[in-house]
Amino acid sequence: MREINGSNVCVIGGCGFLGSHLVDYLIDGRSCNVLVLDNLIAGRRDFLHPKANFVWCDITQSEHQLYKLFKHHKIEYIENYAAIPYVPFSYDRPLHVFDINARAALMVMNAAQEAGVLAILQVSSAEIYGNVGGLINEEDHTRPHSTYGAAKLSIDAIVQTRWREAKCPAIALRQFNCLGERDILHPYIIPEVIEQALASDVVYLGNNTFRDFMYAGDAVAMAVELLEKGKFGEVYNLGSQEGIKIYDLAKLIGKIMGKNLVIVEEITRKRPWDINHLQSDNAKIYSVIERRHQVSFEDALKRTIDSYLEYRVRA
């Protein structure tokens, strides 16, 4: 077991939605000294905790620069949340998505190992599974339906391989969908539905898929415990083990906002070769960590809506 409390931690992508929740938890909940690396393309500087040390960094550019940063700041642990997270972006720019989500992640691992980092958590995605159906565990087949998913599956394989061939101390976390404060960026599904609902009682949506949603604050706290207790070279699912269909999600958003929304299926919004059902089986991670998610889906959704409306007023 590794002890992260009070240690020097680097969060890559720490100005993003999940990354900023992680930084808050590490500083406020674990008394860590946190270095945030972010290029601010998907992240926002105003998400950053005031006690975090921020360095603008494009992790695709220089493995040696990453090594120097890790050494200079005496980094003991790394959590890599950097990614191009919006799946449809990979339809148009597959090489760019693969470069950040796979090649750059390997550069981080190489630099971290050379710098003597004790443990690395590499964040992967449920998108690697494809259409398994039902509760999905780590032994189920993997068949990504996008370049995004293929890139995440690649770095999963690298995590497993590099531990066995070179003892690179990394763990892969297959994160299912999250929601919560700062989930405000378009065109993700919850902000998109809120924005349409503000303009009309009619909401236009694409695929009516099933997704497993977990509150971001719970997800990052569980991820930190996994970094402390997980086995190197292994992959772990993390979700709520529950879920909801997207059309039902939209109706629930409307209900919370005091609106009776009409859902209209729009062909142009449908993703090609989408995944019908993503729902986590947490048995493996629950065999390692003690923490369980605490915030209910509806409460997390209310927090998400309130946060979106607050940022919309500021903009």
Coordinates of C-alpha atoms in Angstrom, one line a residue:
M1 CA 0.0 0.0 0.0
R2 CA 1.2 3.5 -0.9
E3 CA 0.3 6.6 1.2
I4 CA -0.6 9.7 -0.8
N5 CA -1.5 12.0 2.1
G6 CA 0.8 15.1 2.2
S7 CA 2.8 13.9 -0.8
N8 CA 3.8 15.7 -4.1
V9 CA 1.2 14.8 -6.7
C10 CA 1.0 15.8 -10.4
V11 CA -2.4 16.0 -12.0
I12 CA -2.3 16.2 -15.8
G13 CA -5.4 17.7 -17.1
G14 CA -6.1 19.2 -13.7
C15 CA -8.1 22.2 -15.2
G16 CA -10.7 19.9 -16.8
F17 CA -14.0 18.7 -15.4
L18 CA -12.8 15.5 -13.6
G19 CA -9.2 16.7 -13.1
S20 CA -10.3 19.8 -11.2
H21 CA -12.4 17.7 -8.9
L22 CA -9.4 15.5 -8.3
V23 CA -7.1 18.5 -7.5
D24 CA -9.7 19.8 -5.0
Y25 CA -9.8 16.4 -3.3
L26 CA -6.0 16.0 -3.1
I27 CA -5.5 19.5 -1.6
D28 CA -8.6 19.7 0.7
G29 CA -9.0 16.1 1.5
R30 CA -5.5 14.6 1.4
S31 CA -3.3 17.7 2.2
C32 CA -1.2 17.1 -1.0
N33 CA 1.1 19.5 -2.8
V34 CA -0.4 19.5 -6.3
L35 CA 1.3 20.4 -9.6
V36 CA -1.2 20.8 -12.4
L37 CA -0.2 20.4 -16.0
D38 CA -2.7 21.5 -18.6
N39 CA -2.8 23.1 -22.0
L40 CA -6.2 24.7 -21.3
I41 CA -7.8 23.5 -24.5
A42 CA -10.4 21.4 -22.8
G43 CA -9.7 22.8 -19.3
R44 CA -10.4 26.2 -17.8
R45 CA -8.1 28.2 -15.5
D46 CA -11.0 29.3 -13.3
F47 CA -11.5 25.6 -12.4
L48 CA -8.1 25.5 -10.7
H49 CA -7.8 25.3 -6.9
P50 CA -6.0 28.4 -5.6
K51 CA -3.4 26.4 -3.8
A52 CA -2.4 24.3 -6.8
N53 CA 0.8 25.0 -8.7
F54 CA 0.0 25.5 -12.4
V55 CA 2.3 24.9 -15.3
W56 CA 1.0 25.3 -18.9
C57 CA 2.1 22.1 -20.7
D58 CA 1.4 20.3 -23.9
I59 CA 2.2 16.7 -23.0
T60 CA 2.6 15.7 -26.7
Q61 CA 5.7 17.8 -27.2
S62 CA 8.6 16.6 -25.1
E63 CA 9.2 13.6 -22.9
H64 CA 12.3 15.2 -21.6
Q65 CA 10.4 18.3 -20.5
L66 CA 8.0 16.1 -18.6
Y67 CA 10.9 14.4 -16.9
K68 CA 12.4 17.7 -15.9
L69 CA 9.1 18.9 -14.4
F70 CA 8.6 15.7 -12.4
K71 CA 12.2 15.9 -11.1
H72 CA 12.1 19.6 -10.3
H73 CA 8.8 19.4 -8.4
K74 CA 9.9 16.1 -6.7
I75 CA 6.7 14.4 -7.9
E76 CA 5.9 11.1 -6.1
Y77 CA 2.5 10.3 -7.7
I78 CA 0.9 11.1 -11.1
E79 CA -2.7 11.0 -12.1
N80 CA -3.1 11.5 -15.9
Y81 CA -6.6 12.8 -16.7
A82 CA -5.5 14.5 -19.9
A83 CA -7.5 13.5 -22.9
I84 CA -9.6 14.7 -25.8
P85 CA -12.7 13.4 -24.1
Y86 CA -15.4 14.1 -26.7
V87 CA -15.9 11.0 -28.7
P88 CA -17.3 12.5 -32.0
F89 CA -14.1 14.7 -32.2
S90 CA -12.2 11.5 -33.1
Y91 CA -14.4 11.0 -36.2
D92 CA -12.8 14.1 -37.8
R93 CA -9.3 14.2 -36.2
P94 CA -8.4 10.6 -35.3
L95 CA -4.7 11.0 -35.4
H96 CA -4.8 14.0 -33.0
V97 CA -7.1 12.1 -30.6
F98 CA -4.8 9.1 -30.7
D99 CA -1.7 11.2 -30.2
I100 CA -3.0 12.7 -27.0
N101 CA -4.9 9.8 -25.6
A102 CA -2.3 7.1 -26.3
R103 CA 1.2 8.3 -27.5
A104 CA 1.4 11.2 -25.1
A105 CA 0.2 9.0 -22.2
L106 CA 3.1 6.7 -22.9
M107 CA 5.4 9.6 -22.9
V108 CA 4.1 10.5 -19.4
M109 CA 4.7 7.0 -18.2
N110 CA 8.2 6.9 -19.6
A111 CA 9.2 10.3 -18.1
A112 CA 7.6 9.4 -14.8
Q113 CA 9.4 6.1 -14.5
E114 CA 12.7 7.7 -15.3
A115 CA 12.1 10.4 -12.7
G116 CA 11.4 7.9 -10.0
V117 CA 7.7 8.4 -9.6
L118 CA 6.2 5.9 -7.2
A119 CA 2.9 5.3 -8.9
I120 CA 0.9 6.5 -11.9
L121 CA -2.8 6.3 -12.5
Q122 CA -3.7 6.4 -16.2
V123 CA -7.3 7.2 -16.8
S124 CA -8.9 5.1 -19.5
S125 CA -12.6 4.8 -20.5
A126 CA -15.6 2.5 -20.7
E127 CA -15.6 3.3 -24.4
I128 CA -13.1 0.5 -25.0
Y129 CA -15.8 -2.2 -24.5
G130 CA -18.2 -1.7 -27.3
N131 CA -21.6 -3.5 -27.1
V132 CA -21.1 -6.0 -24.3
G133 CA -24.5 -5.4 -22.6
G134 CA -25.4 -5.7 -18.9
L135 CA -22.9 -5.2 -16.2
I136 CA -19.4 -5.1 -17.7
N137 CA -16.4 -6.5 -16.0
E138 CA -12.7 -6.3 -16.9
E139 CA -12.7 -9.7 -18.5
D140 CA -15.3 -8.9 -21.0
H141 CA -14.3 -8.4 -24.6
T142 CA -13.1 -5.1 -25.8
R143 CA -14.2 -3.8 -29.2
P144 CA -14.1 0.0 -29.4
H145 CA -16.6 1.8 -31.6
S146 CA -14.4 5.0 -32.1
T147 CA -10.8 6.1 -32.5
Y148 CA -11.2 7.6 -29.0
G149 CA -12.0 4.2 -27.6
A150 CA -9.2 2.5 -29.6
A151 CA -6.7 5.0 -28.2
K152 CA -7.8 4.3 -24.7
L153 CA -7.6 0.6 -25.3
S154 CA -4.1 1.1 -26.6
I155 CA -2.9 2.9 -23.4
D156 CA -4.6 0.2 -21.3
A157 CA -2.5 -2.4 -23.1
I158 CA 0.6 -0.3 -22.6
V159 CA 0.0 0.0 -18.9
Q160 CA -0.3 -3.8 -18.6
T161 CA 2.7 -4.5 -20.9
R162 CA 5.1 -1.9 -19.5
W163 CA 4.7 -3.3 -15.9
R164 CA 5.5 -6.8 -17.1
E165 CA 8.4 -5.9 -19.3
A166 CA 9.9 -2.9 -17.5
K167 CA 8.2 -2.6 -14.1
C168 CA 6.6 0.8 -14.9
P169 CA 4.4 1.4 -11.8
A170 CA 1.1 2.3 -13.6
I171 CA -2.5 1.4 -13.1
A172 CA -5.3 1.9 -15.6
L173 CA -8.7 3.1 -14.5
R174 CA -11.6 2.5 -16.9
Q175 CA -13.8 5.4 -15.9
F176 CA -17.5 5.3 -16.8
N177 CA -19.5 8.5 -17.3
C178 CA -19.4 11.2 -14.6
L179 CA -21.5 14.3 -13.8
G180 CA -21.3 17.1 -11.2
E181 CA -20.1 20.7 -10.8
R182 CA -18.2 22.1 -13.8
D183 CA -19.8 19.7 -16.2
I184 CA -20.5 22.7 -18.3
L185 CA -18.8 22.2 -21.7
H186 CA -20.7 21.7 -24.9
P187 CA -21.6 19.5 -26.6
Y188 CA -21.6 17.0 -23.8
I189 CA -25.1 15.6 -23.2
I190 CA -26.1 17.2 -19.9
P191 CA -25.1 20.7 -20.8
E192 CA -26.6 20.2 -24.2
V193 CA -30.0 19.2 -22.8
I194 CA -30.0 22.1 -20.2
E195 CA -29.2 24.6 -22.9
Q196 CA -32.0 23.3 -25.2
A197 CA -34.4 23.2 -22.3
L198 CA -33.7 26.8 -21.4
A199 CA -34.7 27.8 -25.0
S200 CA -37.7 25.5 -25.5
D201 CA -39.9 22.7 -24.2
V202 CA -38.7 20.6 -27.1
V203 CA -35.3 18.8 -26.9
Y204 CA -33.7 17.2 -30.0
L205 CA -31.5 14.2 -29.3
G206 CA -29.7 11.4 -31.1
N207 CA -29.2 7.9 -29.9
N208 CA -31.2 6.7 -26.9
T209 CA -28.4 4.8 -25.3
F210 CA -27.9 3.6 -21.7
R211 CA -25.1 5.2 -19.7
D212 CA -23.7 4.6 -16.2
F213 CA -23.2 8.0 -14.4
M214 CA -21.3 8.6 -11.2
Y215 CA -20.8 11.8 -9.2
A216 CA -17.3 13.3 -10.1
G217 CA -16.4 14.0 -6.5
D218 CA -16.9 10.3 -5.6
A219 CA -15.1 9.1 -8.7
V220 CA -11.9 11.0 -8.0
A221 CA -11.8 10.0 -4.3
M222 CA -12.1 6.4 -5.3
A223 CA -9.5 6.8 -7.9
V224 CA -7.0 8.2 -5.3
E225 CA -7.6 5.2 -3.1
L226 CA -7.0 2.9 -6.1
L227 CA -3.7 4.7 -6.7
E228 CA -2.7 3.8 -3.2
K229 CA -4.0 0.2 -3.1
G230 CA -4.3 -1.1 -6.7
K231 CA -1.9 -3.5 -8.4
F232 CA 0.5 -2.2 -11.0
G233 CA -0.1 -3.4 -14.5
E234 CA -3.8 -4.0 -13.8
V235 CA -7.0 -2.4 -15.2
Y236 CA -10.1 -1.5 -13.0
N237 CA -13.6 -0.4 -13.9
L238 CA -15.2 2.5 -12.0
G239 CA -18.8 3.5 -12.3
S240 CA -22.0 3.7 -10.3
Q241 CA -23.2 0.2 -11.4
E242 CA -26.5 1.9 -12.2
G243 CA -27.5 4.1 -15.1
I244 CA -30.2 5.7 -17.2
K245 CA -31.2 6.0 -20.9
I246 CA -30.4 9.3 -22.4
Y247 CA -34.1 10.2 -23.2
D248 CA -35.0 9.5 -19.6
L249 CA -32.1 11.6 -18.5
A250 CA -33.3 14.5 -20.5
K251 CA -36.8 14.2 -19.0
L252 CA -35.4 14.1 -15.5
I253 CA -33.3 17.2 -16.3
G254 CA -36.6 18.9 -17.4
K255 CA -38.4 17.8 -14.3
I256 CA -35.6 19.3 -12.1
M257 CA -35.8 22.5 -14.1
G258 CA -39.6 22.6 -13.8
K259 CA -40.3 21.8 -17.4
N260 CA -42.2 18.9 -19.1
L261 CA -39.8 18.3 -22.0
V262 CA -40.8 16.7 -25.3
I263 CA -38.0 14.6 -26.8
V264 CA -37.6 14.5 -30.5
E265 CA -35.3 12.1 -32.2
E266 CA -33.0 13.8 -34.7
I267 CA -31.1 11.8 -37.2
T268 CA -28.3 14.3 -37.7
R269 CA -27.5 14.0 -34.0
K270 CA -27.1 10.3 -34.0
R271 CA -23.5 8.9 -33.6
P272 CA -22.4 6.3 -36.1
W273 CA -21.8 2.8 -34.6
D274 CA -22.7 4.1 -31.1
I275 CA -22.5 1.8 -28.0
N276 CA -26.0 0.9 -26.8
H277 CA -25.3 0.0 -23.1
L278 CA -22.4 0.9 -20.8
Q279 CA -22.8 -0.2 -17.1
S280 CA -19.9 -0.9 -14.8
D281 CA -19.4 -4.0 -12.7
N282 CA -17.2 -2.7 -9.8
A283 CA -16.4 -6.1 -8.3
K284 CA -12.7 -5.9 -9.1
I285 CA -12.1 -2.3 -7.7
Y286 CA -14.3 -3.0 -4.7
S287 CA -12.0 -5.9 -3.9
V288 CA -9.2 -3.4 -3.5
I289 CA -10.7 -0.2 -2.2
E290 CA -13.0 0.5 0.8
R291 CA -14.7 3.7 -0.4
R292 CA -18.1 3.6 -2.2
H293 CA -19.9 6.3 -4.0
Q294 CA -22.0 8.5 -1.7
V295 CA -23.9 11.0 -3.8
S296 CA -27.1 9.8 -5.5
F297 CA -27.6 10.2 -9.2
E298 CA -30.5 12.7 -8.8
D299 CA -28.5 14.7 -6.3
A300 CA -25.5 14.8 -8.6
L301 CA -27.7 15.8 -11.5
K302 CA -29.2 18.7 -9.4
R303 CA -25.6 19.9 -8.6
T304 CA -24.7 19.6 -12.3
I305 CA -27.7 21.7 -13.4
D306 CA -27.1 24.3 -10.7
S307 CA -23.4 24.6 -11.6
Y308 CA -24.2 25.0 -15.3
L309 CA -26.8 27.7 -14.7
E310 CA -24.3 29.5 -12.4
Y311 CA -21.5 29.5 -15.0
R312 CA -24.0 30.5 -17.7
V313 CA -24.9 33.6 -15.8
R314 CA -21.2 34.5 -15.4
A315 CA -20.4 34.0 -19.1

